[in-house]
PDB file of C-alpha atoms and ligand atoms in Angstrom:
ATOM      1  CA  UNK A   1      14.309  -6.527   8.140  1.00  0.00           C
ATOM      2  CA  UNK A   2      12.495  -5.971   5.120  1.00  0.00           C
ATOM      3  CA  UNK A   3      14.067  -4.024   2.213  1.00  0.00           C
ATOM      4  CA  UNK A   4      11.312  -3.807  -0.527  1.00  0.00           C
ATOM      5  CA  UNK A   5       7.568  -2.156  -0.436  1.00  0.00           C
ATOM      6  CA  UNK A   6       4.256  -3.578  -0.266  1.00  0.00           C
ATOM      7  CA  UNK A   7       1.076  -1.903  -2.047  1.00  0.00           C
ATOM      8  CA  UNK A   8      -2.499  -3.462  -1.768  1.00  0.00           C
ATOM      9  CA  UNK A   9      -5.176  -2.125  -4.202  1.00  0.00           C
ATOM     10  CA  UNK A  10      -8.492  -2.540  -2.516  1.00  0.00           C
ATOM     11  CA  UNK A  11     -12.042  -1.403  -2.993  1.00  0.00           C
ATOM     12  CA  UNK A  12     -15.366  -2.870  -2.786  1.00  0.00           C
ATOM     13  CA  UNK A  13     -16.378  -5.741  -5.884  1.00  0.00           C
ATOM     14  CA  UNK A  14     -16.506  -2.922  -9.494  1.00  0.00           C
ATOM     15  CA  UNK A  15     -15.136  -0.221  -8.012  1.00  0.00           C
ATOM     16  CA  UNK A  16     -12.315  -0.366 -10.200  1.00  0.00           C
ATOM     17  CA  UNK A  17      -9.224  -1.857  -8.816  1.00  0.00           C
ATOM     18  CA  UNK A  18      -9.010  -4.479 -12.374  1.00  0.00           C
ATOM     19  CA  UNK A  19      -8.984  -1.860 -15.068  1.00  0.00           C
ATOM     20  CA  UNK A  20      -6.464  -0.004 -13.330  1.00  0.00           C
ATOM     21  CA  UNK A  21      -3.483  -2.610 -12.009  1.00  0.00           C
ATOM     22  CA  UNK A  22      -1.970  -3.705 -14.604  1.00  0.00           C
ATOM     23  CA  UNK A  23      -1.118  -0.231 -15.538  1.00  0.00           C
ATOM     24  CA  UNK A  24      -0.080   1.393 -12.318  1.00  0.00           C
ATOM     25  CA  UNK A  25       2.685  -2.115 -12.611  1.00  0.00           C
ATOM     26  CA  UNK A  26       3.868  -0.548 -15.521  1.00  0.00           C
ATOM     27  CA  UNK A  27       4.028   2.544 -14.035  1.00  0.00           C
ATOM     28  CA  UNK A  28       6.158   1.756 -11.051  1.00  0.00           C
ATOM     29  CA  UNK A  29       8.215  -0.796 -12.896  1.00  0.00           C
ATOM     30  CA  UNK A  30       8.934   1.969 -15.193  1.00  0.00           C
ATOM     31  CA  UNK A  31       9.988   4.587 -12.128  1.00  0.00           C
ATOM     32  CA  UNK A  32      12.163   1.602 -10.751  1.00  0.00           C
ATOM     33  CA  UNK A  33      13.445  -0.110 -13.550  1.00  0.00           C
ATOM     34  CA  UNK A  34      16.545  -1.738 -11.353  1.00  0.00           C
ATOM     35  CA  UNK A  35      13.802  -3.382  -8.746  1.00  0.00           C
ATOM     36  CA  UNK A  36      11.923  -6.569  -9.415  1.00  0.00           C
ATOM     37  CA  UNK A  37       7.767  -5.853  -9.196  1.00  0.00           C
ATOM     38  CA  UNK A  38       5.691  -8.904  -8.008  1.00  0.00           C
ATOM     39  CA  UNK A  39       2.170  -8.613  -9.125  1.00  0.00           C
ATOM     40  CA  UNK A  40      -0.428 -11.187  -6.631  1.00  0.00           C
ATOM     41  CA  UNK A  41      -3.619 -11.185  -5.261  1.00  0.00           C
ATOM     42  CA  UNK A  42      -5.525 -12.654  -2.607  1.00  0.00           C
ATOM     43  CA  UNK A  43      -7.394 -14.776  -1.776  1.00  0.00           C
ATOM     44  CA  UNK A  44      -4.752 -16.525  -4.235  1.00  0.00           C
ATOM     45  CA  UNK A  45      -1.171 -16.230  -5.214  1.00  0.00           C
ATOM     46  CA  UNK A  46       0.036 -19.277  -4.483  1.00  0.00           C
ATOM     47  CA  UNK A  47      -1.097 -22.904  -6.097  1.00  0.00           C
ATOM     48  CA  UNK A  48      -2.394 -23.445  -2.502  1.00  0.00           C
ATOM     49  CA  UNK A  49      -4.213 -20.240  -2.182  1.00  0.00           C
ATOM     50  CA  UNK A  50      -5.190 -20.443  -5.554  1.00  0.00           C
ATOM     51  CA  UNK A  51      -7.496 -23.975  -4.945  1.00  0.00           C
ATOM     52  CA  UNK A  52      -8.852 -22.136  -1.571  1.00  0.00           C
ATOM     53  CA  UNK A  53     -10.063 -19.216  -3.721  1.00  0.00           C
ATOM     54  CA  UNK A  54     -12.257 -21.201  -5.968  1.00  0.00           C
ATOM     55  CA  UNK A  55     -13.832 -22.699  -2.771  1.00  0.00           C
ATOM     56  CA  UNK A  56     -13.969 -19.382  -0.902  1.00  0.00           C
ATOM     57  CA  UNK A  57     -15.429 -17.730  -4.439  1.00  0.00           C
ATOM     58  CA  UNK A  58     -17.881 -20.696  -4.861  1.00  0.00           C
ATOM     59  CA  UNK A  59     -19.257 -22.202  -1.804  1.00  0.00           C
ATOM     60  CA  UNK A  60     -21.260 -21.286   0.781  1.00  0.00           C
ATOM     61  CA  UNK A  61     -19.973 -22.005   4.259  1.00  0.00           C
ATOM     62  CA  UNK A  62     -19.833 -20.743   7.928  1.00  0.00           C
ATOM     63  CA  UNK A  63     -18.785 -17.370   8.497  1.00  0.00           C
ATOM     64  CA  UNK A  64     -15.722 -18.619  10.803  1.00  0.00           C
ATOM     65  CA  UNK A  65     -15.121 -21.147   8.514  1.00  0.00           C
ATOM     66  CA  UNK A  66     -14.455 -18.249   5.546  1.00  0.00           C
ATOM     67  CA  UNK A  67     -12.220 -16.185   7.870  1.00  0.00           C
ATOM     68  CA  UNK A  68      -9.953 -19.286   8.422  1.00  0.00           C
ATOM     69  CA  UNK A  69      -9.770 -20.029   5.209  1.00  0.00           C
ATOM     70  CA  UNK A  70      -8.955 -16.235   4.186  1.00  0.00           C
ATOM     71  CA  UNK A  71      -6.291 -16.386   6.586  1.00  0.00           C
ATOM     72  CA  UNK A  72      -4.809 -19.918   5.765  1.00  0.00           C
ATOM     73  CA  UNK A  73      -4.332 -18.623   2.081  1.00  0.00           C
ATOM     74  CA  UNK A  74      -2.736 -15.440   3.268  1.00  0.00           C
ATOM     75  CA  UNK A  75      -0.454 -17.373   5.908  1.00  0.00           C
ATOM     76  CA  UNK A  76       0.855 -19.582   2.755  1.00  0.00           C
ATOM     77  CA  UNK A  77       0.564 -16.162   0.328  1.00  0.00           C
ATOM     78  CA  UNK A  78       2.864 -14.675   2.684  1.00  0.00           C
ATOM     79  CA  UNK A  79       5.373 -17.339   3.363  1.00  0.00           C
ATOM     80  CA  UNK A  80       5.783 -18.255  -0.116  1.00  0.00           C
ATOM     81  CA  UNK A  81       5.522 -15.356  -1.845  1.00  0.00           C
ATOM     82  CA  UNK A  82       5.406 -12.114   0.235  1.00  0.00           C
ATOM     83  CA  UNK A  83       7.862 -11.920   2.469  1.00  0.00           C
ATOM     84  CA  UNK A  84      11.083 -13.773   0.018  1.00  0.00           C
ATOM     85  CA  UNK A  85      10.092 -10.669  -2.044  1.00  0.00           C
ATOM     86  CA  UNK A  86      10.107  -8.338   0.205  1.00  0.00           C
ATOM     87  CA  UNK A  87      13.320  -9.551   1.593  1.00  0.00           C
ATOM     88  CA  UNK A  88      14.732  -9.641  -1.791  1.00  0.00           C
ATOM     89  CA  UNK A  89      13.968  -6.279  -1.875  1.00  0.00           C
ATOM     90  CA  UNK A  90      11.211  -5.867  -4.465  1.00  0.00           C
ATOM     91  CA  UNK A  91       8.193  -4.132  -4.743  1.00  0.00           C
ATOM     92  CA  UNK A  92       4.922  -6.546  -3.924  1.00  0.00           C
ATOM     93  CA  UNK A  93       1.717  -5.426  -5.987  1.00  0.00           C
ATOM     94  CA  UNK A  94      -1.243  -7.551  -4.216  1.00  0.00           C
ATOM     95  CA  UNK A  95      -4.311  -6.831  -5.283  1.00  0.00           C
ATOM     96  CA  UNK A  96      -5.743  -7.065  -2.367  1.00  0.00           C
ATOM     97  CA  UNK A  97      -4.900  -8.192   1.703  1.00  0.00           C
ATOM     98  CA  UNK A  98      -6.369  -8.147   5.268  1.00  0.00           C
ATOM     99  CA  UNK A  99      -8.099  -4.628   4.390  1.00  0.00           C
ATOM    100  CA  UNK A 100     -10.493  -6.832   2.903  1.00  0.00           C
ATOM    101  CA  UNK A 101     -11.311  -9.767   5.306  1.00  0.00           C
ATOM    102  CA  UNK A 102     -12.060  -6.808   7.712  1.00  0.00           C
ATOM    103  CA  UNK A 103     -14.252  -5.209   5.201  1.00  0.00           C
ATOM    104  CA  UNK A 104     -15.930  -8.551   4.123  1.00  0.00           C
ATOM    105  CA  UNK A 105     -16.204 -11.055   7.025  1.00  0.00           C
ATOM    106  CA  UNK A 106     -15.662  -7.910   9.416  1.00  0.00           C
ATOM    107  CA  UNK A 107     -17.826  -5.187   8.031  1.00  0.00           C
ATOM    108  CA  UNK A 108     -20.012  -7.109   5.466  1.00  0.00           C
ATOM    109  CA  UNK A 109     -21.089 -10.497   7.448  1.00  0.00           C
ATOM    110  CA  UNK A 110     -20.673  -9.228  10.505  1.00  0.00           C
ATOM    111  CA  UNK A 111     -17.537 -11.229  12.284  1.00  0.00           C
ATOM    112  CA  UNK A 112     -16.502  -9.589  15.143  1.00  0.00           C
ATOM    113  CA  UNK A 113     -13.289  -7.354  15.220  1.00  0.00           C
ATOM    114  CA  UNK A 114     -11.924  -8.823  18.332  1.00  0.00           C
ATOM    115  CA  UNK A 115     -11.339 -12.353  16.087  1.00  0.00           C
ATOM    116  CA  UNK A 116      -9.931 -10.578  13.124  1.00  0.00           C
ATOM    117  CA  UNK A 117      -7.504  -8.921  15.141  1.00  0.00           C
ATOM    118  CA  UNK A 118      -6.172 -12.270  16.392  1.00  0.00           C
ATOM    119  CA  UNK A 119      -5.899 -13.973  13.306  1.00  0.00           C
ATOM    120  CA  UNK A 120      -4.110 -10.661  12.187  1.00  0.00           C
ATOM    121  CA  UNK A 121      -1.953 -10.998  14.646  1.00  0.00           C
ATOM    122  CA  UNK A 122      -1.137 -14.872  14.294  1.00  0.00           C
ATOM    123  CA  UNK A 123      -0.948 -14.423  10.312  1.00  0.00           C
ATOM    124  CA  UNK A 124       1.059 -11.452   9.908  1.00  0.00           C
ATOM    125  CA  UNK A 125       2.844 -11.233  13.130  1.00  0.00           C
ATOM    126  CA  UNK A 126       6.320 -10.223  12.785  1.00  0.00           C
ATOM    127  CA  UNK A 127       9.422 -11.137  14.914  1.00  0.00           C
ATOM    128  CA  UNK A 128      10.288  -8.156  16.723  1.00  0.00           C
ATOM    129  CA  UNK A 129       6.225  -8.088  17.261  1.00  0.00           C
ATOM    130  CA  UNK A 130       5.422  -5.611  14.632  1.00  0.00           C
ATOM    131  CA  UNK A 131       2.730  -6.437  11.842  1.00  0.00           C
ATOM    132  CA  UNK A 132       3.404  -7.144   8.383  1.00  0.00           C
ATOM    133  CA  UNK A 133       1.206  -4.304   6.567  1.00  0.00           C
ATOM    134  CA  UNK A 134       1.446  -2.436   2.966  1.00  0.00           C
ATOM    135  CA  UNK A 135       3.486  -0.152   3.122  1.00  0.00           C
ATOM    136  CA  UNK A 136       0.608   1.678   1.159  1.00  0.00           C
ATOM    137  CA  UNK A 137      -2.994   0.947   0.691  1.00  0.00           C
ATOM    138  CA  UNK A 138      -4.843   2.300  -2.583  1.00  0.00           C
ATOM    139  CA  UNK A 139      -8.857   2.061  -1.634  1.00  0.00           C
ATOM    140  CA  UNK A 140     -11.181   2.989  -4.501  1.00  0.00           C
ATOM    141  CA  UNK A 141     -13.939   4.232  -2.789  1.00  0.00           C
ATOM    142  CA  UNK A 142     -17.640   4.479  -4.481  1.00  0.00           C
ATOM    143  CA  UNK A 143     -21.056   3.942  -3.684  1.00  0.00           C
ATOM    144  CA  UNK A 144     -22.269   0.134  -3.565  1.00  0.00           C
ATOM    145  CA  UNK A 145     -25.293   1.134  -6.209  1.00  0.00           C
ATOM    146  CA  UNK A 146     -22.383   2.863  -8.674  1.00  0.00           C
ATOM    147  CA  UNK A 147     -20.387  -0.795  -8.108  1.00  0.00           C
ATOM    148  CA  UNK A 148     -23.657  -2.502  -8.783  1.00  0.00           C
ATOM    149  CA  UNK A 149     -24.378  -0.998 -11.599  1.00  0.00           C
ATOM    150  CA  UNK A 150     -21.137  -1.348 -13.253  1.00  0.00           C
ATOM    151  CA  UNK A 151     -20.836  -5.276 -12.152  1.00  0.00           C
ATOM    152  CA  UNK A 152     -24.337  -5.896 -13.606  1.00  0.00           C
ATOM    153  CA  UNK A 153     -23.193  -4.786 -17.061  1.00  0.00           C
ATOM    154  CA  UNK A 154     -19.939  -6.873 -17.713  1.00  0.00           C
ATOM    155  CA  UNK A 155     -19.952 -10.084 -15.194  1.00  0.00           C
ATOM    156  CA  UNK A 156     -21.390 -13.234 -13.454  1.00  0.00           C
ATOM    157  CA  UNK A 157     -21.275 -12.819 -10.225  1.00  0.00           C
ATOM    158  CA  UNK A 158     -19.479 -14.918  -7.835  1.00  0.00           C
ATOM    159  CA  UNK A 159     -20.747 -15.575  -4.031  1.00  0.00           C
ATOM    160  CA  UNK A 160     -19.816 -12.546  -3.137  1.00  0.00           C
ATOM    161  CA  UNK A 161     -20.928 -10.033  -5.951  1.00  0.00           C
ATOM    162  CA  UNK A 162     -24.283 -11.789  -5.084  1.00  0.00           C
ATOM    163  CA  UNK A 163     -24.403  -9.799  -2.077  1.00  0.00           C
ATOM    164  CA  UNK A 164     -27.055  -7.549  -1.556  1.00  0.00           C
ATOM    165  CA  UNK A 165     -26.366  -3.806  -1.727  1.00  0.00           C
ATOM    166  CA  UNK A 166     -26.759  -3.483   2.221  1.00  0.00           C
ATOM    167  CA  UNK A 167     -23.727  -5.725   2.446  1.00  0.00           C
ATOM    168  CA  UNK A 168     -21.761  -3.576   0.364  1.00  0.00           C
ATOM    169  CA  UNK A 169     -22.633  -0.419   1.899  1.00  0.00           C
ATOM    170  CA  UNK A 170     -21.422  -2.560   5.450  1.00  0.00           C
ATOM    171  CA  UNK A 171     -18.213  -3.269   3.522  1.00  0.00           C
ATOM    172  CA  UNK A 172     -17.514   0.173   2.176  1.00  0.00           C
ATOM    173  CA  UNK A 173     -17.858   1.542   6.000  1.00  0.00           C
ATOM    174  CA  UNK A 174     -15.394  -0.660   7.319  1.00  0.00           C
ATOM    175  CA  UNK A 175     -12.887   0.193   4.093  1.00  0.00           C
ATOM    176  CA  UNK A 176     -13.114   3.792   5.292  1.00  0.00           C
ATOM    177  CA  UNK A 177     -13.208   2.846   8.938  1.00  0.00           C
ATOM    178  CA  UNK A 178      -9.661   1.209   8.402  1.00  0.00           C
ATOM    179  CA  UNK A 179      -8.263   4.340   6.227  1.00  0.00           C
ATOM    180  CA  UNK A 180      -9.408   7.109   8.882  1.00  0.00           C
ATOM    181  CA  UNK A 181      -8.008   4.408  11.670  1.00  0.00           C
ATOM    182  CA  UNK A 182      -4.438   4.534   9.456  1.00  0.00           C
ATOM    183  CA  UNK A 183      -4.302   7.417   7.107  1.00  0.00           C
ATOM    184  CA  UNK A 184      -0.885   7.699   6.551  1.00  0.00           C
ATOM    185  CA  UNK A 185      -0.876   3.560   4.895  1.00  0.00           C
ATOM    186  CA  UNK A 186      -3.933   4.472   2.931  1.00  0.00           C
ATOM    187  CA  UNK A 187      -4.113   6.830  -0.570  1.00  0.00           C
ATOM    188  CA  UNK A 188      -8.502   7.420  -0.740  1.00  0.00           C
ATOM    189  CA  UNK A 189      -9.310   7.362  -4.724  1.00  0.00           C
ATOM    190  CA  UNK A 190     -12.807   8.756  -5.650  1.00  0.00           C
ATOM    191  CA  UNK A 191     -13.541   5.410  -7.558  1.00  0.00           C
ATOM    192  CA  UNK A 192     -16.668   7.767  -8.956  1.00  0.00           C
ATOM    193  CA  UNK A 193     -14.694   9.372 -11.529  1.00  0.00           C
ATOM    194  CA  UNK A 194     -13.628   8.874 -14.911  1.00  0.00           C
ATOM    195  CA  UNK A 195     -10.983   6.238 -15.236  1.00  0.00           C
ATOM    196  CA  UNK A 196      -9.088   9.016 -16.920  1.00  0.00           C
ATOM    197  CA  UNK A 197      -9.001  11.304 -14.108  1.00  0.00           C
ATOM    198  CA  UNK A 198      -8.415   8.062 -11.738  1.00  0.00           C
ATOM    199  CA  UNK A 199      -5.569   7.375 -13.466  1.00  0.00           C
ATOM    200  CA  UNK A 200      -3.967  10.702 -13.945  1.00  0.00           C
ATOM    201  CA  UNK A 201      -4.484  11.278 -10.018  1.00  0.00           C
ATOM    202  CA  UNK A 202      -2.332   8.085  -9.383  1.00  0.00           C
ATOM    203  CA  UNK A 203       0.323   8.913 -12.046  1.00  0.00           C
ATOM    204  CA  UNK A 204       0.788  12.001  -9.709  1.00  0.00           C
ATOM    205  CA  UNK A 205       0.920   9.935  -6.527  1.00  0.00           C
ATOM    206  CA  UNK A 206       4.012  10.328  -4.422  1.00  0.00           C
ATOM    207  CA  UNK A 207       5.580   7.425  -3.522  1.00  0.00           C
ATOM    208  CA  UNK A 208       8.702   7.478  -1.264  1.00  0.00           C
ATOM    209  CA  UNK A 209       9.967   3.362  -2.133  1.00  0.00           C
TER     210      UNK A 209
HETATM  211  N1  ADP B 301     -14.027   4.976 -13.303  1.00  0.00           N
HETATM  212  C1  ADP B 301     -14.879   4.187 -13.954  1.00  0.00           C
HETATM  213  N2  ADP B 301     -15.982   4.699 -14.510  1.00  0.00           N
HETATM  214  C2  ADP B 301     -16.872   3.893 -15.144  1.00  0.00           C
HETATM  215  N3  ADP B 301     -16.714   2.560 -15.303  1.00  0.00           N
HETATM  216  C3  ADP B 301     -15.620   1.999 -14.773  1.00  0.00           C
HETATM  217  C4  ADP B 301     -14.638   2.773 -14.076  1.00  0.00           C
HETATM  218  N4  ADP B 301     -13.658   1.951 -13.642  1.00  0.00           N
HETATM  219  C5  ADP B 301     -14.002   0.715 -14.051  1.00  0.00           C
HETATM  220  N5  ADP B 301     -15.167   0.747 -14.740  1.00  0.00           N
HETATM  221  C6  ADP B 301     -15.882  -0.412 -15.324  1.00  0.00           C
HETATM  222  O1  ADP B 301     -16.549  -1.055 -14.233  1.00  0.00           O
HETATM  223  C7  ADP B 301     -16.447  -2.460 -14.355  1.00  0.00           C
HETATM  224  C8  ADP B 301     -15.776  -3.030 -13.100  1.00  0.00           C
HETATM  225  O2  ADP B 301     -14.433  -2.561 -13.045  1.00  0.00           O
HETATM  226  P1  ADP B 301     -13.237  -3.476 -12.502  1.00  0.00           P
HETATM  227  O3  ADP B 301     -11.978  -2.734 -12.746  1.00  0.00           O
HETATM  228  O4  ADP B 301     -13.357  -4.860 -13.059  1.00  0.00           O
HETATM  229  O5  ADP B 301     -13.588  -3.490 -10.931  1.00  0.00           O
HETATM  230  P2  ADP B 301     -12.948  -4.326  -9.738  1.00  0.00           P
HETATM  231  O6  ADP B 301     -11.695  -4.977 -10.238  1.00  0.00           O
HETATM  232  O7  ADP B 301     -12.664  -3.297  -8.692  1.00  0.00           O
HETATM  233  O8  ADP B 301     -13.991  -5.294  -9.295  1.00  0.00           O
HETATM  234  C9  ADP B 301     -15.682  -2.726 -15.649  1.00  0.00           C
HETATM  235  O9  ADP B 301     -16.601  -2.951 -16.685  1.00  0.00           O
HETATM  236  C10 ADP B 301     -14.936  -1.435 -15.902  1.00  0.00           C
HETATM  237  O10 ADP B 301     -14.719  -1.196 -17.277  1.00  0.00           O
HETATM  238  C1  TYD B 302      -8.766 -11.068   0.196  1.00  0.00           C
HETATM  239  C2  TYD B 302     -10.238 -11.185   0.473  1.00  0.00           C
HETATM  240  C3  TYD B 302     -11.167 -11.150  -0.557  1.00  0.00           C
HETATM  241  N1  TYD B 302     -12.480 -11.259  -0.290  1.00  0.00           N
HETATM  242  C4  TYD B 302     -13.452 -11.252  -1.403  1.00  0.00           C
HETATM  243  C5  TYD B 302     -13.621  -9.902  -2.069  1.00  0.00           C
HETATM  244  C6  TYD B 302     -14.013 -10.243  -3.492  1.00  0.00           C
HETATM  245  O1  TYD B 302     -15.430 -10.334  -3.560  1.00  0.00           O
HETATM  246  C7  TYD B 302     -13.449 -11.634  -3.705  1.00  0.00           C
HETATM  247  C8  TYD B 302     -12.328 -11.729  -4.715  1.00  0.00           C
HETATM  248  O2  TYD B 302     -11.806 -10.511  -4.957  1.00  0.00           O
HETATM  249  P1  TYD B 302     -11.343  -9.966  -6.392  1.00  0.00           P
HETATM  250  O3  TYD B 302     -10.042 -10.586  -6.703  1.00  0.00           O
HETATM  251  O4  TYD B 302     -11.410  -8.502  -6.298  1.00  0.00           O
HETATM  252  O5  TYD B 302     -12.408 -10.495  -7.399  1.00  0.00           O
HETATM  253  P2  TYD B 302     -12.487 -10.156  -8.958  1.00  0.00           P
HETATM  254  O6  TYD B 302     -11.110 -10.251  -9.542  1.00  0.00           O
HETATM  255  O7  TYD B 302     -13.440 -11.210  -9.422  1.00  0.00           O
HETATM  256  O8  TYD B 302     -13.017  -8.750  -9.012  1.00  0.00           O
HETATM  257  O9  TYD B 302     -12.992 -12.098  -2.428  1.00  0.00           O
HETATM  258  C9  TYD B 302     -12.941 -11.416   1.012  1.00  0.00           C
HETATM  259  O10 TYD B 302     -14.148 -11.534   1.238  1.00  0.00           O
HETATM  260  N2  TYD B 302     -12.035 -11.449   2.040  1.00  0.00           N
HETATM  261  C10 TYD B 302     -10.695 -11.343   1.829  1.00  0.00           C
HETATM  262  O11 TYD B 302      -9.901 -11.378   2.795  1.00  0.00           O
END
């Protein structure tokens, strides 16, 4: 039985999640001071999932192929890192989790639900049967052409911020698919806004940990 709390940040590539992390750590490590906060990401977090990330960032390959690989670097991102710290009984930051191999290889390229499921299933199946799933899901939420826009100014794009604006519209459906599907895991943030006003709305977020 897990005694600590898992928050994913997710959001479509720009839509904010980077400029606002770091500081919503400080925040809840500031609320809790007695519990330990692990910050990770995916794909990554692990020296294993780290190496599959600059593959899965880099180089084309079969659509299967990337879900696998997503997956394999979760499976070792959750046996190494997530779960002793959960079971320690801290408080997991991750930018990012499944959310978004539903939203990318699901929603964006078009793998079929049905096959995400099972890998969800074989990944982050728990003993007693249950999933392993944040415990709370923030989703900045914004229009791929806004997310465009503010890539374009600041980065080089990797394989996926290559993507066409279609694909990100695909992936931004299946975000909000998954948060009308659960919305009592997932806190909606109007990624349109200021980061000012972003940020004051999640200083004011509830969180029962
Ligand atoms: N609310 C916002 N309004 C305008 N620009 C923003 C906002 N949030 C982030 N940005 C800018 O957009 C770019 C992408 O933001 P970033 O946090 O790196 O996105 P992500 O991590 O979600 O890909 C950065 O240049 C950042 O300064
Ligand atoms: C976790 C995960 C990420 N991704 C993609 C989304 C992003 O384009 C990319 C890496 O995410 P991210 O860490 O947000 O990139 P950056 O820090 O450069 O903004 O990987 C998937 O396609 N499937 C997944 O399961």
């Amino acid at each position: 039985m897990n005694s600590g709390y898992f928050i994913s940040f997710e959001g479509i590539d720009g839509a904010g999640k980077s400029t606002h992390i770091d500081s919503f750590c400080k925040l809840i490590q500031g609320r809790y001071p007695d519990r330990g906060v692990v910050v990770t990401r995916e794909p990554g977090g692990t020296a294993l999932g780290e190496q599959l990330r600059s593959l899965l960032l880099d180089a084309p390959m079969n659509l299967e192929t990337e879900a696998l690989l997503m997956f394999a670097a979760r499976r070792e991102h959750i046996a190494q890192v997530i779960e002793p710290a959960l079971r320690a009984g801290n408080i997991v930051i991750s930018d990012r989790f499944t959310d978004a191999s539903f939203a990318y290889q699901g929603g964006g390229r078009g793998l079929s639900i049905a096959k995400l499921n099972d890998l969800e299933r074989w990944v982050q199946g728990q003993a007693d049967g249950s999933l392993l799933q944040p415990n709370l899901t923030i989703l900045f939420d914004l229009p791929g052409e806004v997310a465009e826009a503010r890539r374009s100014k600041v980065r080089t794009p990797d394989k996926f911020e290559k993507m066409d604006l279609n694909f990100f519209e695909k992936v931004r459906q299946e975000y909000l698919r998954r948060a009308k599907e659960d919305p009592k895991r997932f806190h909606l943030v109007d990624a349109t806004q200021t980061p000012e006003i972003i940020w004051s709305g999640l200083e004011c977020l509830e969180i029962k940990i």
